[in-house]
Amino acid sequence: MPDRSTVALKALREIKELIGRPVGLSTKLTEWSKKFDLDQALSIPEFIEWLQPTSNETHVRQYFHGMISLWDYRPEWEWSNETEPSSDARRHLLSKLLQLTATEEEQISRIFPVYPRIEQPIRITADEPGGPSWYDEQRREKNVFYWRSYERYLLHPKQWDSKNVAVLDSTSSDVVSDLRDPLDGDARSTRGLVVGYVQSGKTANFTGVIAKAIDAGYRLVIVLAGLQNSLRNQTQRRIDKELVGSEILQVSGDEYSADDDWAEFNSHGDIPERAGEFNIDRLTTSAQDFRNPIGDLARLRFHKVDPSLPFNHPRNLGRHPVKLIVIKKNKTPLTNLLEALKQAQAAGTPWAEVPSIIIDDESDQASLNSINPNKKEQKKRTTINGLVVDILSVLQRGQYIGYTATPFANVFVSPDDAEDLFPSNFLSSLPRPEGYMGVQDFYDPPETPKKGPDPQTNYGCYVRPVKGEDGESENLPGAIDAFVLSGALKLFREAMDGRKYKHHTMLVHLTTSVREHRLLKTMIDSLFAHAAYATGGEGFGRLRTLWGSDYRLVCAGGRHDDGSVPAAFSDLKPFIGACVARIVAGGACTLVLNGDDRENPPDFDKSSVWKIIVGGAKLSRGYTVEGLTISYYRRVAGAADTLMQMGRWFGYREGYRDLVRLYIGTDEPKGKKERIDLYEAFRGVCDDEEEFRSQLRMYSRLQGDERLTPKQIPPLVPSHMLMPTSKNKMYNAKVLFVNFGEEQKQSTIASTDGGIKGTNERAMKTLLKSASASETVLVTKQDGKPVEFKAFSGIATPDDMKRFLHSYKFGPTLQDQGQLPLIREYVEGMHGDPQIERWVILAPQFANEIEGKTWIVPDIGSFSIRRRERVGDGQRRYNVFTESRHVAVAEMLSGINDKVTPENSATRALLSAGNAVMLVYPVLARSEKGQIPTMGFSLFFPKNKIKRRIRYGVRVKDRPTDVTVELATT
């Protein structure tokens, strides 16, 4: 007879997996008690006791928490009665349907409170939304063997929070529902893209998609896992460990059973086929990429139980094993696979009958042409693209899903590839995960002073600027000291809190040169060997100073709750030696990870890693450095997506967020004359990303003829991210009209051409004179606090602004203008009345940032010039113009934000219905000494009554379905 908690689990699984909606919990507990002849029926009070954090019944607690988290999170359920997700109203309805008393509802909500609302994924599909989906609740729950196994693995032993499992459950179901029904009679393929965040768990998402897809009937799974063996091997091992499971692995080989973490591999309880399910047949292993199996084609053949029916009929799919291939994006293995597929097609079941799925990890790398490739790269990447497309052409029922962390990836950049791998069927942008440490954690509003260590700001907590030679004490040696000290703090927390820190790593990323990596390794090994960390040594004294001046302030600063904090540095003394011993265990303190395959990459799943990792290309894409705490980064990259992908310091840092430090170059040489602040360069890229995501989110909610489809996404990509494209091609979709009501619009594109800058300066001076701008002081209350700043302010007419917008240029080409032509048409009322009565012009003033330099406007005054740095390839744009306190005032004056209040007469005098607002910022980069300042500005538009939000058109009307079109030549 099973124990009582097992009976309770069976009741919960009936509710979630068979019924699929909340029903009377007490009734189900009683029914299952009778089925197993329990002496006393399970009661709700007994059940609630098992939910307590102190209970030993972790499986009941986790399963129930996951169930209600999923029901809390997903926006649509048949029973949800239009209650908002993650709301008290949703939880109350859920409790009512479970037939809980008010007291029981209160007890459960106290144990599992309603989480703050997590954003839903952004879904954009070619098909009209709202129609019936083949992957409905009934289909989802019909076959769930591999998904339920994976879900249990994530909850235990992986120890995921139930809320994050619920989000994964929901988002992976969304992706699967956008694929074709594997049981359909028509052999149709799909092209889709899933956009996550750098180091945010995309592998977990596509593993969940694979689990649900094979449960639903897909029988061939191909995972394209990066360019390097290290990433392919890492991906294969994770899928084997988390999805394939120990029972299948023991039958197919003995490659993992001697590993330290073998006990942590997922277990199905038995070989799946013995339990009436189907197995997974691996055609690749953790050490072996795909080889040409001619002569052993039987492994790629699919056999029918009933030859009179197509293979994708349920009778044939049934218990047929899934074929799993994890393959590197390299010419040889992909050619092997293509030839093998062709041979197997000729010898067996046609691929038109085999439901297949291709997961392309880091899909913007190699699968498509890169931004601005040189001739060598062009040839290499075109080859990979051609092989992937050829494989898809063979797999006529193949579903292609690209995964990337760069939302303006090459799928939107390269028209030559658009017809092949463009996500023409769907795009899903995943929400920022709970507990994820990403871009937002390393940046503050631009006006925030950069000082550190400071527990009150992100910069002060985590960022340490690097200038000068690496060997200078505050640079690489200082970063190594931080690595040792943070490691000692982890060991202290293991002793005090019982936490376990399997890995502790430091990343040093300066170059892609293999030769320089070896020199750098020698340098680091020498620095570490002479660091004198022993008690009483010079290094020990440096750690004491670093603790007092940095880590003590941040760890005890009140914003983190990551674990115990030593009362005094002396408490860390025994852990410093233990940390050093772990770092040097097995030899040197460093590991090299680059394109040289002679190096053995660390296997984070297999064993504990406490090392300094030196690397280049292998660290730029996909490869996860576990336990990453200290990053030392000085590599300059041109392309924005490449720069973003190198943010290996993003990820999950549970239990040590307060120990994370980013040592980053802030004055790096770029070419012969330019210098670049990498910290600010990342900010510019991140701003682009957030702007793009916000536009997708806004337009994805539109319905009817305003509805956004994947083919209409490219015009929304920031214009400077859409180049270069083929000279004879353009995207067919174009935006004809945007309603900018209640929006802020700015472009940080700014020409370096003196003639264009002079034209813009004259246009701005004319506007300021027309507005009769004069200096004043604005005082407001923001978030309950007074905010005061000086500014030149004036009132311009709509005609004044129309003239300015027609004079102003962001750059010499049409592409540089971005949305400026659309803004002109909107302001001129070409698509409806924008209801702009007047323009409030504000030019905030600052303490002089550029010695002896101001911008003079005759008859008005001297304007301060803001120091802003140019970022990105070609330095075509600034990182930012505005400040949050100025934006808040502009939003108040334009009627967008009613939470800011005016606090003096000068500010109140500017308030009026029909205000639009322009914030003006004359700016110069450090490299533009002596030049005309750039006239940066941001526009704020009031609410209007125009019903339409956006309107699209096509460039070639008789080819409306084409992604790209060739331009007519004259």
Coordinates of C-alpha atoms in Angstrom, one line a residue, residues 83-290:
T83 CA -9.7 37.1 -14.2
E84 CA -6.2 38.7 -14.6
P85 CA -3.3 36.3 -14.3
S86 CA -1.2 36.5 -11.1
S87 CA -3.9 38.4 -9.4
D88 CA -5.8 38.0 -6.1
A89 CA -9.0 37.6 -8.1
R90 CA -7.5 34.7 -10.1
R91 CA -6.3 33.0 -6.9
H92 CA -9.7 33.5 -5.2
L93 CA -11.5 31.9 -8.1
L94 CA -9.0 29.1 -8.1
S95 CA -9.6 28.4 -4.4
K96 CA -13.3 28.6 -4.9
L97 CA -13.2 25.9 -7.7
L98 CA -11.0 23.8 -5.5
Q99 CA -13.8 24.1 -2.9
L100 CA -11.5 25.5 -0.2
T101 CA -12.9 27.4 2.8
A102 CA -11.9 31.0 3.4
T103 CA -9.5 29.8 6.1
E104 CA -8.0 27.1 3.9
E105 CA -7.6 29.7 1.1
E106 CA -5.8 32.1 3.5
Q107 CA -3.5 29.3 4.8
I108 CA -2.5 28.2 1.3
S109 CA -2.0 31.8 0.0
R110 CA 0.2 32.5 3.0
I111 CA 2.4 29.5 2.1
F112 CA 2.3 30.2 -1.6
P113 CA 1.6 33.9 -2.1
V114 CA 0.4 35.3 -5.4
Y115 CA 3.6 36.3 -7.2
P116 CA 4.0 39.7 -8.7
R117 CA 2.8 39.4 -12.3
I118 CA 5.4 38.0 -14.7
E119 CA 5.1 39.3 -18.2
Q120 CA 3.6 36.9 -20.7
P121 CA 5.7 36.0 -23.7
I122 CA 5.2 38.2 -26.8
R123 CA 3.7 36.0 -29.5
I124 CA 3.5 37.1 -33.1
T125 CA 2.1 34.6 -35.6
A126 CA 1.2 34.5 -39.3
D127 CA -2.1 32.7 -38.5
E128 CA -5.0 34.7 -37.1
P129 CA -4.9 34.4 -33.3
G130 CA -7.9 33.3 -31.3
G131 CA -8.8 30.3 -33.4
P132 CA -8.8 26.7 -32.2
S133 CA -5.3 25.3 -31.7
W134 CA -4.5 21.6 -32.3
Y135 CA -2.4 21.7 -29.1
D136 CA -5.3 22.4 -26.8
E137 CA -5.6 21.4 -23.2
Q138 CA -7.0 18.0 -24.0
R139 CA -4.1 17.3 -26.5
R140 CA -1.5 18.6 -24.0
E141 CA -2.7 16.2 -21.3
K142 CA -3.3 13.2 -23.5
N143 CA 0.4 12.2 -23.8
V144 CA 2.7 13.8 -21.2
F145 CA 5.3 11.2 -20.4
Y146 CA 8.4 13.1 -21.2
W147 CA 7.1 16.5 -20.2
R148 CA 6.0 15.2 -16.8
S149 CA 9.4 13.5 -16.3
Y150 CA 11.2 16.7 -17.2
E151 CA 8.9 18.8 -15.0
R152 CA 9.6 16.5 -12.0
Y153 CA 13.3 16.7 -12.8
L154 CA 13.3 20.5 -12.7
L155 CA 11.4 20.5 -9.4
H156 CA 13.6 17.8 -7.9
P157 CA 16.6 17.4 -8.0
K158 CA 17.1 20.6 -10.0
Q159 CA 15.3 22.6 -7.3
W160 CA 13.7 25.0 -9.6
D161 CA 11.1 27.4 -8.1
S162 CA 7.6 26.1 -9.0
K163 CA 6.7 29.5 -10.5
N164 CA 9.6 29.3 -13.0
V165 CA 8.5 25.7 -13.9
A166 CA 5.0 27.1 -14.5
V167 CA 6.3 29.8 -16.8
L168 CA 8.4 27.2 -18.7
D169 CA 5.3 25.0 -18.9
S170 CA 3.3 27.8 -20.4
T171 CA 5.9 29.3 -22.8
S172 CA 6.9 25.9 -24.2
S173 CA 3.3 25.0 -24.8
D174 CA 2.9 28.2 -26.8
V175 CA 5.9 27.3 -29.0
V176 CA 4.6 23.8 -29.6
S177 CA 1.1 25.1 -30.5
D178 CA 2.7 27.3 -33.2
L179 CA 4.1 24.1 -34.9
R180 CA 2.0 22.0 -37.3
D181 CA 0.0 19.1 -35.9
P182 CA 2.2 16.1 -36.4
L183 CA -0.9 14.0 -37.2
D184 CA -2.0 16.3 -40.0
G185 CA -2.5 14.8 -43.4
D186 CA -0.7 17.6 -45.2
A187 CA 3.1 17.7 -45.0
R188 CA 3.8 21.3 -44.1
S189 CA 6.8 22.9 -42.5
T190 CA 7.1 25.9 -40.2
R191 CA 9.7 28.6 -39.6
G192 CA 9.8 30.2 -36.2
L193 CA 12.0 32.1 -33.8
V194 CA 12.2 32.1 -30.0
V195 CA 13.9 35.1 -28.5
G196 CA 15.3 34.8 -25.0
Y197 CA 17.9 36.7 -22.9
V198 CA 21.6 36.0 -22.8
Q199 CA 22.3 33.1 -20.4
S200 CA 18.6 33.1 -19.4
G201 CA 17.8 29.4 -19.8
K202 CA 17.0 29.0 -23.5
T203 CA 18.2 25.4 -23.4
A204 CA 15.6 24.7 -20.7
N205 CA 12.9 26.1 -22.9
F206 CA 13.8 24.2 -26.0
T207 CA 14.3 21.0 -23.9
G208 CA 10.7 21.6 -22.7
V209 CA 9.6 22.1 -26.3
I210 CA 11.3 18.9 -27.4
A211 CA 9.6 17.0 -24.5
K212 CA 6.2 18.2 -25.4
A213 CA 6.7 17.9 -29.2
I214 CA 7.7 14.2 -28.9
D215 CA 4.9 13.5 -26.5
A216 CA 2.6 15.0 -29.2
G217 CA 4.0 12.8 -32.0
Y218 CA 7.2 14.3 -33.4
R219 CA 9.7 11.4 -34.0
L220 CA 12.9 13.1 -35.4
V221 CA 14.6 15.8 -33.4
I222 CA 17.7 17.6 -34.7
V223 CA 19.4 20.1 -32.4
L224 CA 21.9 22.5 -34.2
A225 CA 24.2 23.2 -31.3
G226 CA 26.7 26.0 -32.1
L227 CA 30.0 26.0 -34.0
Q228 CA 32.3 24.6 -31.3
N229 CA 32.6 21.0 -30.0
S230 CA 32.4 22.4 -26.4
L231 CA 29.0 23.8 -26.9
R232 CA 27.7 20.8 -28.9
N233 CA 29.0 18.4 -26.2
Q234 CA 27.5 20.6 -23.4
T235 CA 24.1 20.7 -25.1
Q236 CA 24.1 16.9 -25.8
R237 CA 25.0 16.1 -22.2
R238 CA 22.3 18.4 -20.8
I239 CA 19.6 16.9 -23.0
D240 CA 20.8 13.4 -22.1
K241 CA 20.9 14.3 -18.4
E242 CA 17.6 16.2 -18.2
L243 CA 15.4 14.5 -20.8
V244 CA 16.7 11.2 -22.2
G245 CA 17.2 9.9 -18.7
S246 CA 19.4 7.3 -16.9
E247 CA 17.5 4.2 -17.9
I248 CA 17.8 4.9 -21.6
L249 CA 21.4 6.0 -21.3
Q250 CA 22.3 2.7 -19.5
V251 CA 20.9 0.7 -22.4
S252 CA 22.5 2.8 -25.1
G253 CA 26.0 3.0 -23.5
D254 CA 28.0 3.6 -20.4
E255 CA 29.3 7.1 -21.1
Y256 CA 28.0 8.9 -17.9
S257 CA 27.6 6.2 -15.2
A258 CA 31.1 6.9 -13.8
D259 CA 30.5 10.6 -13.6
D260 CA 30.2 12.3 -10.2
D261 CA 26.7 13.6 -11.0
W262 CA 25.3 10.3 -12.3
A263 CA 22.9 10.1 -9.4
E264 CA 21.5 13.5 -10.4
F265 CA 20.4 12.4 -13.9
N266 CA 16.7 12.3 -14.6
S267 CA 15.1 8.9 -13.9
H268 CA 11.9 7.7 -15.5
G269 CA 11.6 4.9 -13.0
D270 CA 12.0 2.3 -15.8
I271 CA 12.9 2.0 -19.5
P272 CA 10.0 4.0 -21.1
E273 CA 9.0 1.3 -23.6
R274 CA 8.5 -1.2 -20.7
A275 CA 6.0 1.3 -19.2
G276 CA 4.1 1.4 -22.5
E277 CA 5.8 4.6 -23.7
F278 CA 8.5 5.1 -26.4
N279 CA 12.3 5.4 -26.1
I280 CA 14.7 8.0 -27.3
D281 CA 17.3 6.6 -29.7
R282 CA 20.4 8.9 -29.7
L283 CA 22.3 9.0 -32.9
T284 CA 25.0 11.3 -31.3
T285 CA 26.7 11.1 -27.9
S286 CA 28.4 13.6 -25.7
A287 CA 31.8 12.8 -27.3
Q288 CA 30.6 12.0 -30.8
D289 CA 29.1 14.3 -33.4
F290 CA 27.0 12.9 -36.2

